[in-house]
Amino acid sequence: MMNSLKEIADTIAKYNQVVICGHIDPDGDCLGSMLALGTALKKQGKKVRLVLERTLPDNLSPLEEDWDYCYTDDFVFEPEDQLLIVLDSGALDRIPELPPHKLPIINIDHHMSNTFFGDYNYVDERAAAAGEIVYLLLEEMGIEIDQKIGYYIAVSIISDTGCFRYSNTNPRILRLMADLLEMGIDTASIYKDFLASHPLRKIRLRGLVYSRMKTAFDGRVAWVVIDQEMLKEAGATVDDTGSISSELRDIKGVEVGVSILEREPGLIQLGLRSNDYVPVNEVAMIFGGGGHLRAAGARVRGDLEEISKKVLQKIGEYLE
Amino acid sequence: MMNSLKEIADTIAKYNQVVICGHIDPDGDCLGSMLALGTALKKQGKKVRLVLERTLPDNLSPLEEDWDYCYTDDFVFEPEDQLLIVLDSGALDRIPELPPHKLPIINIDHHMSNTFFGDYNYVDERAAAAGEIVYLLLEEMGIEIDQKIGYYIAVSIISDTGCFRYSNTNPRILRLMADLLEMGIDTASIYKDFLASHPLRKIRLRGLVYSRMKTAFDGRVAWVVIDQEMLKEAGATVDDTGSISSELRDIKGVEVGVSILEREPGLIQLGLRSNDYVPVNEVAMIFGGGGHLRAAGARVRGDLEEISKKVLQKIGEYLE
């Protein structure tokens, strides 16, 4: 069942001790919206705990010291805990594993695929970021958005819109960000800290990737094989390969960008991004994966070279 | 002398035959604002000519067919021309070379360094883009911003704010862009077309650059020498080296990103970008160049290796 924002606000108002969590592998939207809501509720005198599965990934390290986070490996519910708020998570199996509990759950999300797993649900798929909904919720609750809360909202929004580059950018979020700028929030430095601060090893890996990248089908496909050897040479990890297929897609004339990553010997991960007409989710499905029309992926067991050949061949069928 | 926007609007209203130009080496802001103003004035029944120095650079090619541009090599003023409007240009020596004329000049710009060269001047240095001022001017003139004009304004703004990544992004421009989005302007595809569509040779050059990049002073400087050999190997041109120093600055822990480009044998171009505390304009000045506190450059004649050594040494003095 879908609740109104007012029902969500009224429900939260009733409880004094709240546990908040997001999804596993937290991103800037997830953690930013957790911190924004957590800080706001704390300001109201509530006792708030933020739960994570593990220490923060590298790119979120600027938020490391901002909260005394709880981690699932030693997390226990306290008898006084009254409410669990889940942010930015499409389904319960996407959240960190928690001990059994009987707390009511509030589910606040912007994923179209949300399963409405909460006792209370507010899912706004037009929102570009969970932080956008938290902003509206705080307004509804009459909690003033101060500098600190505004900063977390901005982190959340800038992360999930790629600093307004992605097509999820909407008028509401731009106006909201204008208000935050007027409060003195420095969006350019948030962009820098969270989206444009790359570990050296990632740039070294780009050197190898762009040098070894190949094109096929008259330049309509740009593809690269990243094997263990290459990761080792750059001192890079699987985490550093993240956006390679979209980077290749951004080459002029390219319709499909493909990264073929050897995660471990015999386990191949495909990253597929297209621009206009190749439904890469269909290609991914052939290899047991899935995803969106223009962004998809798969994990396959087998021989690196054989799989590469087959992937190129399958993509070629869509280019004819 | 600085005029009001209303004075500018009233002045333009008086004339029926207008010539518009921007600065040499036009960028998205320059051309976008020329097209926005030109289209709007044409809609009012004026005869409008847009003057360029040469055919558009590669990255502006989506705007090639949008107008029947005039080029300076065969441009003559017509006896009926009444007014010259110069957009996005800090000084008269920044505009394409025009034949002698006695037309009144309107100077509309957002550069702090503007010399107020016009008979009428409107310089708003808080504006992130010339297109932002054109938007306000059209509102003042009561000209409806239609889809086409809105598109050009968006191209201008997205270009000069790096799609809202740069610190010039202001609340007004975000609200203005929200209005454009509501009109159906697709900012994500403008971003894609103008800022994220790289020629293959540019990416090949990145492969070489990132592979040969070096760090110095405990990783606080990332630098690369790009010689003629390297450009040849990538099939790249000097144009493709544009943002390399800022890309190097975006590496974690790096304070100064440096590109040392051999434009031609014996002619070295320095690109210097810093993050927080090195005044790279001072470094550039040592080599006869200049620029901003965090973004500067210089052209030096001399030996590639010697100059590289000296640049690193000078930067080092600021890091102590």
XYZ file of C-alpha atoms in Angstrom:
640
model
C 0.000 0.000 0.000
C 1.168 3.499 -0.810
C 0.941 6.105 1.929
C 0.963 9.858 1.640
C 4.010 11.835 2.645
C 1.923 13.259 5.469
C 1.118 9.763 6.803
C 4.834 8.925 6.720
C 5.664 12.181 8.521
C 2.970 11.598 11.161
C 4.118 8.019 11.732
C 7.761 8.976 12.234
C 6.670 11.737 14.615
C 5.183 9.100 16.947
C 8.458 7.269 17.630
C 11.496 8.312 19.663
C 13.989 5.568 18.892
C 14.633 4.860 15.243
C 16.916 2.571 13.240
C 17.702 3.688 9.673
C 19.269 1.615 6.942
C 19.804 1.776 3.188
C 20.799 -0.817 0.644
C 23.940 -2.944 0.579
C 26.891 -1.458 -1.332
C 25.732 2.016 -0.336
C 26.144 4.841 -2.832
C 26.074 8.588 -2.309
C 22.296 8.775 -2.555
C 21.761 6.000 -0.052
C 24.218 7.263 2.557
C 23.444 10.942 1.940
C 19.736 10.404 2.513
C 20.395 8.249 5.616
C 22.590 10.992 7.075
C 20.112 13.747 6.154
C 17.173 11.965 7.779
C 19.243 10.736 10.724
C 20.625 14.198 11.470
C 17.181 15.761 11.215
C 15.533 13.244 13.547
C 18.390 13.521 16.041
C 17.863 17.289 16.010
C 14.300 16.572 17.117
C 15.651 14.690 20.137
C 15.136 11.175 18.807
C 17.691 8.460 19.330
C 18.827 7.398 15.855
C 21.097 4.590 14.695
C 22.359 4.197 11.116
C 23.167 0.617 10.109
C 25.691 -0.385 7.446
C 26.895 -3.762 6.269
C 30.573 -2.855 6.148
C 32.856 0.154 6.306
C 32.181 2.705 3.627
C 33.503 2.229 0.110
C 36.370 4.459 -0.970
C 34.300 7.037 -2.795
C 32.181 7.768 0.298
C 35.152 8.218 2.614
C 34.440 11.960 3.106
C 31.383 10.803 5.149
C 33.338 8.333 7.295
C 33.607 10.572 10.373
C 30.147 12.083 10.109
C 28.334 9.493 12.209
C 29.036 6.739 14.698
C 27.682 4.077 12.331
C 26.497 0.613 13.439
C 27.721 -2.411 11.468
C 25.693 -5.552 10.938
C 28.422 -7.916 12.158
C 27.801 -6.829 15.757
C 24.454 -5.099 15.459
C 21.699 -5.955 17.935
C 18.332 -4.315 18.219
C 17.814 -2.583 21.544
C 14.606 -3.313 23.470
C 13.787 0.380 23.104
C 14.006 0.431 19.275
C 10.615 1.376 17.922
C 10.825 1.872 14.181
C 12.918 0.796 11.189
C 13.182 3.229 8.274
C 14.564 1.786 5.034
C 15.805 4.264 2.431
C 16.589 3.916 -1.279
C 16.024 0.123 -1.347
C 13.771 -1.617 -3.826
C 13.300 -4.800 -1.802
C 14.058 -6.271 1.624
C 16.744 -8.568 0.220
C 18.665 -5.455 -0.830
C 19.198 -4.245 2.737
C 21.989 -5.324 5.148
C 21.128 -8.492 7.078
C 19.541 -7.545 10.399
C 18.671 -9.722 13.389
C 14.997 -10.802 13.633
C 12.745 -8.009 14.858
C 9.107 -6.985 14.976
C 9.548 -3.285 14.342
C 7.188 -1.530 11.973
C 9.000 -0.682 8.733
C 8.785 2.555 6.790
C 9.918 2.135 3.186
C 10.978 5.325 1.407
C 12.273 4.866 -2.100
C 12.381 6.040 -5.709
C 12.952 2.754 -7.562
C 10.274 1.754 -10.019
C 10.802 -1.888 -9.043
C 10.030 -1.288 -5.334
C 8.114 -4.213 -3.780
C 6.244 -2.135 -1.173
C 7.706 -4.296 1.598
C 7.045 -1.785 4.365
C 4.200 -1.374 6.826
C 4.246 2.156 5.465
C 5.449 2.860 1.955
C 6.289 6.024 0.104
C 7.679 5.333 -3.355
C 8.073 8.232 -5.781
C 9.672 6.968 -8.946
C 9.734 10.461 -10.454
C 12.205 11.450 -7.761
C 15.766 11.349 -9.076
C 17.173 10.523 -5.652
C 16.016 9.211 -2.288
C 17.460 12.434 -0.883
C 14.923 14.389 -2.909
C 12.126 12.560 -1.058
C 13.823 13.042 2.308
C 13.929 16.787 1.589
C 10.180 16.834 0.924
C 9.555 14.673 3.989
C 11.488 17.032 6.255
C 9.504 19.959 4.860
C 6.326 18.015 5.595
C 7.563 17.329 9.143
C 8.354 21.011 9.611
C 12.027 20.298 10.277
C 14.272 23.127 9.139
C 16.854 22.089 6.519
C 20.053 23.462 8.034
C 23.500 23.578 6.379
C 24.449 20.085 7.533
C 21.216 18.426 6.435
C 21.303 20.416 3.187
C 24.818 19.165 2.526
C 23.717 15.523 2.865
C 20.715 16.123 0.609
C 23.046 17.679 -1.972
C 25.443 14.707 -1.753
C 22.517 12.401 -2.361
C 21.138 14.343 -5.323
C 24.490 15.058 -6.989
C 25.410 11.370 -6.708
C 22.230 9.982 -8.237
C 21.928 12.536 -11.046
C 25.654 12.447 -11.913
C 25.601 16.140 -11.023
C 22.507 16.704 -13.214
C 23.968 14.934 -16.236
C 21.551 12.007 -16.245
C 18.094 12.015 -17.755
C 16.495 11.552 -14.304
C 17.238 15.230 -13.593
C 13.883 16.932 -13.068
C 12.726 20.526 -12.565
C 11.882 19.949 -8.876
C 15.386 18.743 -8.094
C 16.989 21.712 -9.873
C 14.853 24.183 -7.906
C 15.583 22.317 -4.699
C 19.310 22.488 -5.466
C 18.960 26.221 -6.185
C 17.573 26.621 -2.641
C 20.505 24.621 -1.254
C 23.009 26.790 -3.159
C 21.377 29.860 -1.655
C 21.927 28.336 1.788
C 25.630 28.260 0.971
C 25.975 24.576 0.064
C 28.958 24.256 -2.266
C 27.781 21.860 -4.971
C 30.983 22.167 -7.031
C 33.061 20.863 -4.152
C 30.567 18.045 -3.488
C 30.895 17.097 -7.157
C 34.656 17.172 -6.785
C 34.724 15.159 -3.560
C 32.284 12.440 -4.585
C 32.358 12.201 -8.377
C 35.682 13.645 -9.533
C 38.311 12.339 -7.199
C 39.766 9.207 -8.726
C 42.357 6.942 -7.138
C 45.605 6.943 -9.101
C 45.240 3.211 -9.812
C 41.913 3.886 -11.559
C 43.566 6.388 -13.922
C 46.460 3.982 -14.528
C 43.879 1.356 -15.443
C 42.259 3.824 -17.862
C 45.641 4.190 -19.551
C 45.690 0.445 -20.210
C 42.003 0.234 -21.101
C 42.063 3.063 -23.662
C 45.320 1.794 -25.137
C 43.959 -1.707 -25.651
C 40.401 -0.801 -26.552
C 39.229 -2.091 -29.897
C 36.455 -1.063 -32.197
C 34.302 -3.270 -34.381
C 31.460 -2.992 -36.897
C 32.701 0.279 -38.452
C 33.318 1.851 -35.070
C 29.800 1.230 -33.817
C 31.119 -1.028 -31.047
C 34.019 -0.118 -28.738
C 35.129 -2.960 -26.516
C 37.881 -3.931 -24.161
C 38.970 -7.073 -22.352
C 40.237 -6.446 -18.825
C 42.041 -9.476 -17.513
C 43.647 -10.143 -14.134
C 47.042 -9.300 -15.603
C 45.845 -5.811 -16.536
C 44.351 -5.164 -13.107
C 47.621 -6.258 -11.554
C 49.662 -4.027 -13.865
C 47.591 -0.979 -12.864
C 47.403 -1.994 -9.214
C 43.633 -1.744 -9.663
C 40.685 -3.702 -8.302
C 37.385 -4.790 -9.789
C 35.831 -1.676 -8.146
C 37.940 0.534 -10.425
C 36.384 -0.899 -13.588
C 32.944 0.513 -12.753
C 32.027 2.873 -15.545
C 34.299 1.651 -18.334
C 31.522 0.462 -20.644
C 29.773 3.855 -20.453
C 33.054 5.640 -21.104
C 33.450 3.589 -24.291
C 29.863 4.351 -25.261
C 30.699 8.075 -25.104
C 33.010 7.774 -28.111
C 31.645 9.472 -31.215
C 30.002 7.016 -33.571
C 29.842 4.255 -30.973
C 26.455 2.654 -30.336
C 27.561 -0.031 -27.866
C 30.342 0.165 -25.265
C 31.440 -3.209 -23.920
C 33.703 -4.151 -21.036
C 34.627 -7.797 -20.653
C 36.134 -8.206 -17.211
C 37.850 -11.275 -15.869
C 36.677 -11.007 -12.231
C 38.580 -14.167 -11.383
C 39.964 -16.862 -13.655
C 36.958 -18.409 -15.418
C 34.416 -15.854 -14.131
C 33.661 -13.163 -16.687
C 31.620 -10.030 -16.037
C 30.046 -8.221 -18.978
C 29.234 -4.514 -18.918
C 27.063 -3.309 -21.796
C 25.925 0.238 -22.561
C 24.185 1.478 -25.685
C 23.165 4.894 -26.981
C 20.158 4.707 -29.243
C 18.957 1.433 -30.611
C 20.680 -1.736 -29.366
C 18.654 -3.312 -26.512
C 21.639 -4.431 -24.446
C 19.385 -6.105 -21.880
C 18.513 -8.665 -24.574
C 22.204 -9.265 -25.234
C 22.824 -9.622 -21.501
C 19.960 -12.118 -21.190
C 21.642 -14.420 -23.703
C 24.469 -14.678 -21.157
C 22.171 -15.155 -18.189
C 22.181 -11.517 -17.138
C 19.790 -8.609 -17.492
C 19.274 -4.934 -16.868
C 17.890 -1.925 -18.644
C 17.434 -1.226 -22.360
C 20.611 0.900 -22.510
C 22.569 -0.438 -19.522
C 22.897 -4.125 -18.764
C 25.309 -6.749 -17.560
C 25.906 -10.436 -16.925
C 28.248 -12.839 -15.178
C 29.319 -15.883 -17.145
C 31.599 -18.807 -16.388
C 33.844 -19.855 -19.242
C 36.799 -18.986 -21.382
C 37.609 -15.275 -21.694
C 38.418 -15.395 -25.385
C 35.469 -17.562 -26.379
C 33.014 -15.414 -24.464
C 34.451 -12.215 -25.939
C 33.995 -13.600 -29.429
C 30.413 -14.629 -28.718
C 29.502 -11.273 -27.152
C 30.768 -9.361 -30.177
C 28.936 -11.712 -32.492
C 25.630 -11.312 -30.628
C 25.916 -7.530 -30.588
C 26.672 -7.655 -34.308
C 23.304 -9.292 -34.916
C 21.578 -6.174 -33.587
C 23.673 -3.861 -35.755
C 22.722 -5.350 -39.091
C 29.492 52.650 -19.182
C 27.144 49.989 -17.927
C 23.585 50.028 -19.212
C 20.514 48.402 -17.752
C 19.038 45.327 -19.360
C 16.028 47.468 -20.224
C 18.214 49.991 -22.073
C 19.789 47.139 -24.034
C 16.359 45.715 -24.849
C 15.012 49.110 -25.925
C 18.052 49.745 -28.101
C 17.808 46.429 -29.908
C 14.086 47.037 -30.450
C 14.920 50.140 -32.527
C 16.893 48.294 -35.203
C 15.740 45.954 -37.959
C 18.985 44.672 -39.414
C 21.445 43.204 -36.957
C 24.856 41.514 -37.127
C 25.754 39.230 -34.202
C 29.157 37.817 -33.382
C 30.898 36.084 -30.498
C 34.529 35.431 -29.723
C 37.079 33.603 -31.861
C 37.362 29.853 -31.184
C 33.665 29.770 -30.322
C 32.502 27.444 -27.548
C 29.035 26.169 -26.700
C 28.155 29.248 -24.676
C 29.239 31.647 -27.386
C 27.487 29.884 -30.252
C 24.451 28.869 -28.178
C 23.820 32.439 -27.087
C 24.352 33.761 -30.638
C 21.806 31.267 -31.977
C 19.340 31.969 -29.158
C 19.433 35.732 -29.682
C 19.576 35.428 -33.479
C 16.580 33.086 -33.610
C 14.592 35.312 -31.272
C 15.280 38.503 -33.239
C 14.516 36.767 -36.526
C 11.190 35.688 -35.028
C 10.490 39.392 -34.493
C 10.976 39.987 -38.201
C 14.492 41.401 -38.031
C 17.151 40.492 -40.553
C 19.929 38.804 -38.593
C 23.381 37.624 -39.641
C 25.669 35.544 -37.420
C 29.386 35.953 -38.143
C 32.043 33.317 -37.476
C 35.749 33.273 -38.169
C 35.843 29.736 -39.516
C 33.713 26.630 -39.747
C 32.636 25.294 -36.362
C 34.984 23.205 -34.270
C 34.221 19.503 -34.024
C 32.409 19.623 -30.696
C 29.867 22.158 -31.981
C 29.068 20.211 -35.137
C 25.467 19.477 -33.984
C 24.828 23.211 -34.603
C 26.352 23.240 -38.101
C 23.072 23.103 -39.993
C 21.128 25.378 -37.675
C 21.958 28.656 -39.385
C 23.301 29.980 -42.660
C 26.404 31.440 -40.968
C 28.568 34.204 -42.438
C 32.347 33.731 -42.406
C 34.841 36.548 -42.039
C 36.870 35.595 -45.114
C 34.110 36.846 -47.408
C 32.025 38.908 -45.018
C 31.016 42.420 -46.035
C 28.706 44.733 -44.149
C 25.560 45.568 -46.072
C 24.566 49.227 -46.365
C 21.403 48.333 -44.466
C 23.205 46.862 -41.421
C 22.275 48.934 -38.403
C 23.658 47.309 -35.265
C 26.447 44.984 -34.137
C 25.805 42.813 -31.094
C 28.864 41.151 -29.549
C 28.239 38.244 -27.185
C 30.443 36.496 -24.640
C 33.581 38.462 -25.537
C 35.731 40.299 -23.022
C 37.404 42.639 -25.509
C 37.232 43.715 -29.153
C 40.446 41.876 -30.024
C 38.686 38.642 -29.044
C 36.110 38.856 -31.841
C 36.529 37.727 -35.465
C 38.143 40.364 -37.695
C 35.420 42.416 -39.363
C 35.682 45.038 -42.120
C 35.671 48.678 -40.958
C 32.207 49.888 -39.970
C 30.474 52.633 -38.035
C 27.701 50.557 -36.499
C 26.805 51.060 -32.868
C 27.998 48.100 -30.784
C 26.101 46.353 -28.019
C 28.404 44.378 -25.741
C 26.741 41.595 -23.730
C 29.060 39.511 -21.608
C 29.766 37.772 -18.317
C 33.572 37.997 -18.132
C 34.972 39.898 -15.191
C 37.755 41.234 -17.433
C 35.347 42.873 -19.931
C 36.686 46.190 -21.250
C 33.265 47.806 -21.834
C 34.134 48.325 -25.502
C 30.533 48.791 -26.634
C 28.414 51.854 -27.197
C 26.040 49.973 -24.947
C 27.359 47.482 -22.396
C 25.701 44.892 -20.235
C 28.231 42.852 -18.286
C 26.973 40.548 -15.531
C 29.890 38.658 -14.074
C 27.624 36.697 -11.739
C 26.055 35.072 -14.785
C 27.557 31.647 -15.414
C 26.968 31.891 -19.155
C 26.256 34.504 -21.793
C 23.162 32.437 -22.565
C 21.874 33.165 -19.076
C 21.962 36.895 -19.874
C 20.343 36.354 -23.279
C 17.496 34.521 -21.512
C 16.933 37.493 -19.196
C 17.212 39.900 -22.127
C 14.573 38.031 -24.124
C 12.274 38.083 -21.089
C 12.884 41.845 -20.834
C 12.087 42.205 -24.550
C 8.895 40.211 -24.100
C 10.009 37.583 -26.613
C 8.625 34.154 -25.814
C 11.311 31.524 -25.214
C 10.136 28.726 -27.507
C 11.580 25.188 -27.734
C 14.235 26.165 -30.265
C 15.451 29.232 -28.391
C 15.292 27.303 -25.109
C 17.446 24.577 -26.630
C 20.156 27.093 -27.580
C 20.032 28.679 -24.124
C 20.436 25.213 -22.588
C 23.410 24.433 -24.868
C 25.016 27.666 -23.753
C 24.431 27.087 -20.037
C 25.342 23.389 -20.011
C 28.570 24.178 -21.881
C 29.775 26.943 -19.595
C 28.821 25.259 -16.306
C 30.138 21.835 -17.378
C 26.544 20.672 -16.868
C 26.395 22.366 -13.436
C 29.656 20.867 -12.231
C 31.625 24.096 -12.026
C 31.565 26.558 -9.174
C 29.994 29.235 -11.406
C 26.680 27.353 -11.127
C 24.239 29.705 -9.431
C 20.668 29.436 -8.123
C 19.236 31.569 -10.938
C 20.692 29.326 -13.612
C 19.329 26.181 -11.928
C 15.824 27.667 -11.742
C 16.098 28.841 -15.326
C 17.128 25.330 -16.379
C 14.188 23.900 -14.413
C 11.883 26.073 -16.545
C 13.605 24.826 -19.709
C 13.186 21.204 -18.601
C 9.497 21.853 -18.069
C 9.311 23.125 -21.660
C 10.596 19.717 -22.747
C 14.242 20.618 -23.371
C 16.270 17.418 -22.970
C 19.320 18.503 -20.978
C 20.734 14.978 -20.694
C 20.954 14.667 -24.472
C 22.503 18.142 -24.764
C 25.102 17.031 -22.221
C 25.700 13.930 -24.276
C 25.929 15.745 -27.614
C 28.184 18.585 -26.510
C 30.191 17.368 -23.528
C 30.234 13.583 -23.713
C 30.851 12.649 -27.300
C 34.556 12.223 -27.791
C 36.356 11.501 -31.059
C 38.068 8.115 -30.989
C 41.479 9.754 -31.440
C 40.935 11.737 -28.231
C 40.338 8.537 -26.262
C 43.361 6.879 -27.897
C 45.393 9.883 -26.791
C 44.046 9.434 -23.245
C 45.369 5.875 -23.338
C 48.846 7.206 -24.032
C 48.558 10.125 -21.626
C 47.387 8.059 -18.655
C 49.947 5.360 -19.371
C 52.832 7.828 -19.453
C 51.623 10.180 -16.740
C 54.006 10.633 -13.853
C 53.549 11.808 -10.309
C 55.927 13.875 -8.218
C 56.185 15.345 -4.730
C 54.450 12.421 -2.980
C 51.671 12.306 -5.540
C 50.754 15.981 -5.115
C 51.671 16.686 -8.743
C 50.519 14.584 -11.716
C 52.154 15.561 -14.980
C 52.536 14.386 -18.523
C 54.601 15.373 -21.531
C 52.703 15.164 -24.811
C 55.095 15.334 -27.725
C 54.453 15.345 -31.458
C 55.247 11.642 -31.584
C 52.443 10.892 -29.124
C 49.902 12.984 -31.026
C 50.894 11.168 -34.200
C 50.586 7.758 -32.542
C 47.034 8.565 -31.392
C 46.140 10.312 -34.643
C 45.224 13.251 -32.422
C 45.524 17.009 -32.773
C 46.347 19.790 -30.343
C 42.561 20.322 -29.944
C 42.281 16.862 -28.372
C 44.599 17.776 -25.490
C 42.186 20.379 -24.121
C 41.274 19.240 -20.626
C 44.180 16.935 -19.792
C 45.612 19.049 -16.974
C 42.226 19.159 -15.217
C 41.817 15.412 -15.645
C 45.148 14.924 -13.886
C 44.113 17.330 -11.141
C 41.085 15.097 -10.468
C 43.320 12.296 -9.187
C 43.022 11.742 -5.446
C 45.810 13.420 -3.523
C 46.861 15.553 -6.491
C 47.090 19.311 -5.925
C 48.467 20.297 -9.350
C 47.742 18.700 -12.731
C 50.232 19.620 -15.438
C 50.225 19.025 -19.179
C 53.349 19.910 -21.107
C 52.438 19.912 -24.772
C 54.820 20.190 -27.682
C 52.605 22.225 -30.026
C 55.332 22.226 -32.624
C 59.033 21.448 -32.292
C 60.422 24.095 -29.934
C 57.065 25.595 -28.963
C 55.795 24.260 -25.640
C 52.346 24.890 -24.196
C 51.815 24.504 -20.458
C 48.439 23.641 -18.921
C 48.260 24.051 -15.144
C 45.340 23.267 -12.836
C 45.347 23.215 -9.051
C 42.829 22.232 -6.413
C 43.308 24.117 -3.193
C 46.437 26.087 -2.553
C 48.934 26.369 -5.416
C 48.439 29.677 -7.314
C 49.131 28.292 -10.776
C 48.794 31.723 -12.374
C 52.014 32.672 -10.565
C 53.741 29.591 -11.951
C 52.431 30.415 -15.433
C 53.695 33.992 -15.139
C 57.242 32.732 -14.618
C 56.945 31.255 -18.114
C 55.412 34.373 -19.629
C 51.819 33.144 -19.336
C 48.940 33.835 -16.979
C 45.409 32.908 -16.051
C 43.367 32.243 -12.964
C 44.411 31.158 -9.479
C 43.454 27.516 -10.173
C 43.666 27.380 -13.979
C 46.500 28.899 -15.949
C 48.760 28.333 -18.927
C 51.712 29.608 -20.905
C 53.488 29.199 -24.224
C 57.265 28.931 -24.089
C 59.927 28.502 -26.724
C 62.685 26.118 -25.773
C 63.691 22.557 -25.134
C 60.915 20.212 -24.069
C 62.947 18.385 -21.461
C 64.525 21.481 -19.939
C 61.203 23.266 -19.672
C 59.556 20.226 -18.110
C 62.255 20.077 -15.469
C 61.929 23.770 -14.692
C 58.112 23.621 -14.466
C 58.242 20.777 -11.968
C 60.881 22.586 -9.958
C 58.854 25.817 -9.807
C 55.706 23.968 -8.746
C 57.743 22.209 -6.105
C 58.599 25.548 -4.523
C 54.907 26.120 -3.809
C 54.486 22.692 -2.255
C 57.093 23.094 0.449
